[in-house]
Short mmCIF file of C-alpha atoms in Angstrom, two decimals:
data_model
loop_
_atom_site.label_atom_id
_atom_site.label_comp_id
_atom_site.label_asym_id
_atom_site.label_seq_id
_atom_site.Cartn_x
_atom_site.Cartn_y
_atom_site.Cartn_z
CA MET A 1 40.98 58.70 87.18
CA SER A 2 39.74 60.40 90.38
CA VAL A 3 41.15 59.69 93.84
CA SER A 4 37.84 58.19 94.94
CA MET A 5 37.80 55.85 91.94
CA LEU A 6 41.37 54.75 92.67
CA PHE A 7 40.39 54.08 96.29
CA LEU A 8 37.44 51.92 95.26
CA LEU A 9 39.54 50.08 92.70
CA SER A 10 42.21 49.33 95.27
CA LYS A 11 39.58 47.89 97.62
CA PHE A 12 38.19 45.75 94.82
CA LEU A 13 41.63 44.40 93.94
CA VAL A 14 42.37 43.55 97.57
CA LEU A 15 39.06 41.74 97.90
CA TRP A 16 39.47 39.91 94.60
CA SER A 17 42.97 38.84 95.64
CA TYR A 18 41.61 37.51 98.89
CA PHE A 19 38.81 35.57 97.19
CA ASP A 20 41.34 34.03 94.81
CA HIS A 21 43.71 33.20 97.66
CA PHE A 22 40.94 31.65 99.72
CA ALA A 23 39.60 29.56 96.85
CA LYS A 24 43.05 28.11 96.23
CA ALA A 25 43.76 27.53 99.89
CA GLN A 26 40.41 26.13 100.94
CA GLY A 27 39.13 24.29 97.92
CA GLY A 28 35.53 24.92 98.94
CA SER A 29 33.45 26.34 101.78
CA ASP A 30 31.28 23.40 102.93
CA GLU A 31 32.62 21.85 106.11
CA PRO A 32 32.45 18.03 106.31
CA ILE A 33 30.42 16.56 109.17
CA VAL A 34 32.09 14.26 111.67
CA SER A 35 30.67 10.74 111.75
CA GLY A 36 28.09 10.51 114.53
CA LEU A 37 26.91 14.11 114.23
CA SER A 38 23.88 15.14 112.21
CA TRP A 39 21.96 18.24 111.14
CA THR A 40 18.74 16.51 112.30
CA TYR A 41 20.02 14.65 115.36
CA TYR A 42 17.26 15.72 117.78
CA ASP A 43 14.38 16.02 115.31
CA SER A 44 12.59 13.08 116.94
CA SER A 45 13.93 12.99 120.50
CA CYS A 46 13.82 16.75 121.22
CA PRO A 47 12.24 18.64 118.31
CA ASN A 48 11.92 21.89 120.29
CA LEU A 49 15.53 21.95 121.45
CA GLU A 50 16.71 24.93 119.42
CA SER A 51 13.63 27.02 120.14
CA ILE A 52 13.96 26.35 123.90
CA VAL A 53 17.58 27.53 123.86
CA ARG A 54 16.98 30.58 121.68
CA LYS A 55 13.86 31.73 123.50
CA GLN A 56 15.64 31.69 126.86
CA LEU A 57 18.81 33.32 125.54
CA LYS A 58 16.77 36.17 124.06
CA LYS A 59 15.63 36.93 127.60
CA VAL A 60 19.14 36.61 129.00
CA PHE A 61 20.68 38.93 126.41
CA LYS A 62 17.87 41.46 126.68
CA ASN A 63 18.85 41.82 130.33
CA ASP A 64 22.64 41.63 129.75
CA ILE A 65 24.04 41.46 126.20
CA GLY A 66 27.49 40.97 127.70
CA GLN A 67 26.60 37.35 128.40
CA ALA A 68 26.72 36.65 124.66
CA ALA A 69 30.49 37.10 124.63
CA GLY A 70 30.76 34.98 127.76
CA LEU A 71 28.97 32.03 126.15
CA LEU A 72 30.90 32.30 122.90
CA ARG A 73 34.22 32.31 124.76
CA LEU A 74 33.14 29.36 126.92
CA HIS A 75 32.54 27.31 123.75
CA PHE A 76 35.97 28.31 122.37
CA HIS A 77 37.71 27.27 125.58
CA ASP A 78 35.83 23.98 125.66
CA CYS A 79 36.62 23.02 122.07
CA PHE A 80 40.29 24.05 121.95
CA VAL A 81 41.11 21.87 124.96
CA GLN A 82 40.30 18.16 124.64
CA GLY A 83 37.62 18.84 122.02
CA CYS A 84 33.98 19.96 122.25
CA ASP A 85 33.01 17.60 125.06
CA GLY A 86 31.73 19.99 127.72
CA SER A 87 34.75 19.20 129.91
CA VAL A 88 35.25 22.89 130.75
CA LEU A 89 31.88 22.79 132.52
CA LEU A 90 32.99 20.14 135.02
CA ASP A 91 33.70 21.17 138.60
CA GLY A 92 36.85 20.00 140.35
CA SER A 93 36.93 16.95 142.58
CA ALA A 94 38.74 15.70 145.66
CA SER A 95 41.55 14.58 143.37
CA GLY A 96 42.26 18.05 142.04
CA PRO A 97 40.98 21.22 140.34
CA SER A 98 39.16 21.23 137.01
CA GLU A 99 39.86 23.05 133.74
CA GLN A 100 38.12 26.08 135.24
CA ALA A 101 41.02 26.48 137.68
CA ALA A 102 43.64 26.61 134.93
CA PRO A 103 45.04 30.15 134.40
CA PRO A 104 43.50 30.75 130.94
CA ASN A 105 40.03 29.90 132.27
CA LEU A 106 39.99 32.00 135.44
CA SER A 107 38.40 34.91 133.58
CA LEU A 108 35.55 32.87 132.10
CA ARG A 109 32.27 34.38 133.26
CA ALA A 110 30.72 32.56 136.22
CA GLU A 111 27.27 33.49 134.88
CA ALA A 112 27.98 31.65 131.62
CA PHE A 113 28.25 28.34 133.47
CA LYS A 114 24.96 29.06 135.26
CA ILE A 115 23.23 29.90 131.97
CA ILE A 116 24.31 26.61 130.39
CA ASP A 117 23.06 24.49 133.29
CA ASP A 118 19.81 26.46 133.41
CA LEU A 119 19.33 25.70 129.71
CA ARG A 120 20.14 22.04 130.40
CA ARG A 121 17.44 21.97 133.09
CA ARG A 122 14.86 23.49 130.74
CA VAL A 123 15.74 21.13 127.88
CA HIS A 124 15.76 18.00 130.05
CA LYS A 125 12.44 18.98 131.62
CA LYS A 126 10.90 19.10 128.16
CA CYS A 127 12.64 16.19 126.47
CA GLY A 128 14.21 14.03 129.15
CA ARG A 129 17.94 13.47 129.49
CA VAL A 130 18.70 13.10 125.78
CA VAL A 131 20.61 16.31 125.00
CA SER A 132 24.25 16.71 126.05
CA CYS A 133 25.68 19.75 127.80
CA ALA A 134 28.25 19.91 124.98
CA ASP A 135 25.47 20.34 122.40
CA ILE A 136 23.70 22.93 124.54
CA LEU A 137 26.96 24.88 124.79
CA ALA A 138 27.48 24.69 121.02
CA LEU A 139 23.94 25.92 120.36
CA SER A 140 24.33 28.71 122.92
CA ALA A 141 27.49 29.96 121.22
CA ARG A 142 25.68 29.95 117.86
CA ASP A 143 22.78 31.90 119.33
CA ALA A 144 25.17 34.29 121.09
CA VAL A 145 26.52 35.22 117.66
CA PHE A 146 23.10 35.58 116.02
CA LEU A 147 21.32 37.38 118.88
CA SER A 148 24.09 39.98 119.09
CA GLY A 149 23.70 40.85 115.41
CA GLY A 150 25.76 38.19 113.65
CA PRO A 151 24.84 35.50 111.13
CA ASP A 152 22.37 32.71 111.84
CA TYR A 153 23.45 29.22 110.85
CA ASP A 154 22.87 25.55 111.49
CA ILE A 155 25.32 23.37 113.39
CA PRO A 156 25.53 19.58 113.44
CA LEU A 157 24.52 17.99 116.75
CA GLY A 158 25.02 14.70 118.53
CA ARG A 159 27.98 15.46 120.82
CA ARG A 160 28.34 13.49 124.02
CA ASP A 161 29.73 14.82 127.29
CA GLY A 162 33.25 13.93 128.32
CA LEU A 163 33.93 11.93 131.47
CA ASN A 164 37.09 13.78 132.47
CA PHE A 165 38.48 17.30 132.47
CA ALA A 166 41.84 18.17 130.96
CA THR A 167 44.96 18.86 132.98
CA THR A 168 46.20 22.39 133.54
CA ALA A 169 49.20 21.57 131.35
CA ALA A 170 46.92 20.56 128.48
CA THR A 171 44.77 23.65 128.95
CA LEU A 172 47.80 25.95 128.85
CA ALA A 173 49.20 24.15 125.81
CA ASN A 174 45.99 24.56 123.80
CA LEU A 175 44.93 28.12 124.67
CA PRO A 176 47.52 30.58 123.32
CA PRO A 177 47.82 33.72 125.48
CA PRO A 178 46.84 37.20 124.22
CA SER A 179 50.54 38.07 124.05
CA SER A 180 50.93 35.54 121.20
CA ASN A 181 52.05 36.80 117.81
CA THR A 182 50.61 35.51 114.56
CA THR A 183 53.30 32.86 114.16
CA ALA A 184 52.40 31.39 117.55
CA LEU A 185 48.68 31.42 116.72
CA LEU A 186 49.13 29.82 113.30
CA THR A 187 51.45 27.18 114.70
CA SER A 188 49.14 26.34 117.60
CA LEU A 189 45.96 26.15 115.56
CA ALA A 190 47.59 24.29 112.67
CA THR A 191 47.71 21.29 115.02
CA LYS A 192 43.90 21.39 114.89
CA ASN A 193 43.88 21.67 111.09
CA PHE A 194 42.97 25.37 111.09
CA THR A 195 44.17 27.55 108.22
CA ALA A 196 45.26 31.19 108.42
CA THR A 197 41.75 32.14 107.30
CA ASP A 198 40.25 30.11 110.15
CA VAL A 199 42.53 31.82 112.67
CA VAL A 200 41.62 35.32 111.47
CA ALA A 201 37.91 34.47 111.25
CA LEU A 202 37.73 32.94 114.74
CA SER A 203 39.66 35.91 116.15
CA GLY A 204 36.68 37.96 114.96
CA GLY A 205 34.86 36.68 118.03
CA HIS A 206 36.57 39.64 119.71
CA THR A 207 34.05 41.91 118.03
CA ILE A 208 32.04 41.48 121.27
CA GLY A 209 33.12 41.27 124.89
CA ILE A 210 35.51 42.86 127.36
CA SER A 211 39.02 42.29 128.68
CA HIS A 212 40.84 42.92 131.93
CA CYS A 213 43.73 45.37 131.93
CA THR A 214 46.31 42.75 132.84
CA SER A 215 45.68 41.01 129.50
CA PHE A 216 47.20 43.89 127.53
CA THR A 217 49.08 46.29 129.81
CA ASP A 218 52.32 44.66 128.66
CA ARG A 219 51.69 46.67 125.46
CA LEU A 220 51.50 49.91 127.45
CA TYR A 221 54.17 49.55 130.15
CA PRO A 222 57.04 50.07 130.59
CA THR A 223 57.17 51.12 126.94
CA GLN A 224 54.28 51.46 124.52
CA ASP A 225 53.90 49.01 121.66
CA PRO A 226 54.79 51.02 118.52
CA THR A 227 52.04 49.26 116.53
CA MET A 228 49.37 50.79 118.80
CA ASP A 229 47.57 53.99 117.79
CA GLN A 230 48.62 56.88 120.05
CA THR A 231 45.12 58.08 120.96
CA PHE A 232 43.95 54.52 121.55
CA ALA A 233 46.90 53.93 123.86
CA LYS A 234 46.25 57.18 125.75
CA ASN A 235 42.65 56.15 126.42
CA LEU A 236 43.73 52.70 127.56
CA LYS A 237 46.20 54.24 130.00
CA THR A 238 43.33 56.19 131.54
CA THR A 239 41.46 52.94 132.14
CA CYS A 240 44.59 51.06 133.14
CA PRO A 241 46.98 53.54 134.81
CA THR A 242 49.38 50.82 136.00
CA VAL A 243 50.54 47.46 134.74
CA ASN A 244 48.49 45.69 137.44
CA SER A 245 45.29 47.75 137.13
CA ASN A 246 42.01 45.96 137.81
CA GLY A 247 39.91 47.76 135.20
CA THR A 248 38.23 46.39 132.11
CA THR A 249 37.66 47.70 128.60
CA VAL A 250 35.83 46.59 125.48
CA LEU A 251 37.54 44.49 122.82
CA ASP A 252 36.01 46.43 119.92
CA ILE A 253 35.82 50.19 120.45
CA ARG A 254 33.47 50.78 117.49
CA SER A 255 30.57 48.45 118.28
CA PRO A 256 31.40 46.47 121.44
CA ASP A 257 28.00 44.79 121.83
CA LYS A 258 27.31 44.01 118.17
CA PHE A 259 28.66 41.04 116.29
CA ASP A 260 29.96 42.67 113.10
CA ASN A 261 33.21 43.22 111.18
CA LYS A 262 34.30 46.37 113.03
CA TYR A 263 36.96 44.39 114.91
CA TYR A 264 38.90 44.19 111.63
CA VAL A 265 38.42 47.90 111.03
CA ASP A 266 39.96 48.40 114.49
CA LEU A 267 43.00 46.37 113.44
CA MET A 268 43.46 48.43 110.27
CA ASN A 269 43.44 51.55 112.48
CA ARG A 270 46.00 50.04 114.90
CA GLN A 271 43.35 49.75 117.61
CA GLY A 272 43.54 46.02 118.30
CA LEU A 273 43.62 45.38 122.04
CA PHE A 274 45.83 42.28 122.26
CA THR A 275 49.11 41.51 120.55
CA SER A 276 47.33 38.43 119.16
CA ASP A 277 44.78 40.79 117.56
CA GLN A 278 46.95 43.57 116.17
CA ASP A 279 49.66 41.27 114.83
CA LEU A 280 47.12 39.74 112.44
CA TYR A 281 47.26 43.02 110.51
CA THR A 282 50.99 43.49 110.96
CA ASP A 283 51.87 40.01 109.66
CA SER A 284 51.94 39.75 105.86
CA ARG A 285 50.43 36.24 105.95
CA THR A 286 47.18 37.45 107.48
CA ARG A 287 47.02 41.15 106.62
CA GLY A 288 45.10 40.58 103.37
CA ILE A 289 42.54 38.39 105.15
CA VAL A 290 41.98 41.08 107.80
CA THR A 291 41.55 43.68 105.04
CA GLY A 292 39.09 41.48 103.18
CA PHE A 293 36.96 41.03 106.28
CA ALA A 294 37.11 44.75 107.12
CA ILE A 295 35.87 45.64 103.64
CA ASN A 296 33.20 42.96 103.34
CA GLN A 297 31.15 41.93 106.37
CA THR A 298 29.32 39.25 104.38
CA LEU A 299 32.66 37.64 103.57
CA PHE A 300 33.59 37.66 107.26
CA TYR A 301 30.27 36.11 108.25
CA GLU A 302 30.67 33.35 105.66
CA LYS A 303 34.16 32.41 106.77
CA PHE A 304 33.37 32.77 110.47
CA VAL A 305 30.46 30.34 110.13
CA SER A 306 32.63 27.86 108.24
CA SER A 307 35.39 28.06 110.86
CA MET A 308 32.93 27.82 113.76
CA ILE A 309 31.33 24.68 112.35
CA LYS A 310 34.82 23.26 111.89
CA MET A 311 35.81 24.19 115.46
CA SER A 312 32.58 22.85 116.95
CA GLN A 313 33.48 19.36 115.72
CA LEU A 314 36.97 19.15 117.23
CA SER A 315 37.52 15.73 118.83
CA VAL A 316 33.83 15.28 119.60
CA LEU A 317 32.51 12.23 121.42
CA THR A 318 29.59 10.51 119.68
CA GLY A 319 27.53 7.33 119.81
CA THR A 320 28.24 5.39 123.01
CA GLN A 321 31.27 7.50 123.95
CA GLY A 322 31.05 9.71 127.02
CA GLU A 323 27.62 10.32 128.53
CA ILE A 324 24.67 12.70 128.71
CA ARG A 325 25.17 14.54 131.99
CA ALA A 326 22.23 15.06 134.34
CA ASN A 327 24.11 18.09 135.67
CA CYS A 328 26.57 19.95 133.43
CA SER A 329 29.10 20.45 136.22
CA VAL A 330 29.26 16.84 137.44
CA ARG A 331 29.75 13.55 135.63
CA ASN A 332 27.06 10.93 136.20
CA SER A 333 29.15 8.10 137.60
CA GLY A 334 30.70 8.11 141.04
CA ASN A 335 34.19 7.47 139.71
CA VAL A 336 36.90 9.97 140.58
CA LEU A 337 37.63 12.54 137.90
CA VAL A 338 41.05 12.80 136.31
CA SER A 339 43.11 15.17 138.42
CA SER A 340 44.30 18.48 137.05
CA VAL A 341 47.60 20.06 138.07
CA ALA A 342 46.99 22.87 140.55
CA GLY A 343 46.45 26.31 139.06
CA GLU A 344 48.70 29.28 139.62
CA GLY A 345 46.22 31.15 141.78
CA LYS A 346 45.99 34.22 139.59
CA GLU A 347 43.69 35.52 136.91
CA ALA A 348 44.86 34.89 133.35
CA TRP A 349 43.47 34.98 129.83
CA SER A 350 43.80 33.46 126.38
CA ALA A 351 43.83 34.85 122.86
CA PHE A 352 40.36 33.37 122.28
#
């Protein structure tokens, strides 16, 4: 048998093993829908909702594709902390700072918040105040994936907006830092009923976007992480010459603005930017999943969609819970917001 045939056979066996593992672990690919959400929630009250959001985001991304990553990350940070209730969009109050002031959220793009409220204004102008900011954020994240080259998919709608933001302590507890290893990620996300496959799939969101040097220079200084490719490290040191450098770099060196599976190819080549990225390939529990996604983009898309739909339903408010905000950054009532513990006054990041 030729070397090329052996190579193809080995890829097939890895992929087959992953399919078999996934089938046993997951027991199916269809995600259940939380009571109160629906695939047709706004069909009567705001039938043009999705077209309004997508049409405007096409314009936004044509001008700056980088905003796609910003919107996707904003949705992640909303859902992981207190559920997908739009609480990350709330401004602080006299009683204390909001989730935005918590260290993991300081690097969220300011423009992303503006985009969401602009979409809210357009939707409410057309339909009245019937669509929540939480649903607009969920739709924007979906369109960020699709409009940057990823899969298109439906998401259930009907979320209501939360009345309070989470404390800094809760935010820190639910957003693992980029220095996390795979054990820390699996442990943290298991509390939200995510499997190893979910963790690897959602990490694939790093196929688009950028990072600040201080999120990964601990892998470069004072000693270089031995799991990092030498040439990759050398290039990063040019961008980030010191541990406290202010530069930025892309998360996926192969196709930084396209939502594809090249992030996993990066990991197989020891070119993952964060510890939380590269350790997914180092750890035996997730290495096969990374390999499967690197070999088969369709497989990655399928599992990413499944995990995103699952994530987008975390602790949602429905029915008469919460409210539909007239402004995404401010709750409707005049009651004082729940206070958040003061932030640390420095920029910080999370693994997602």
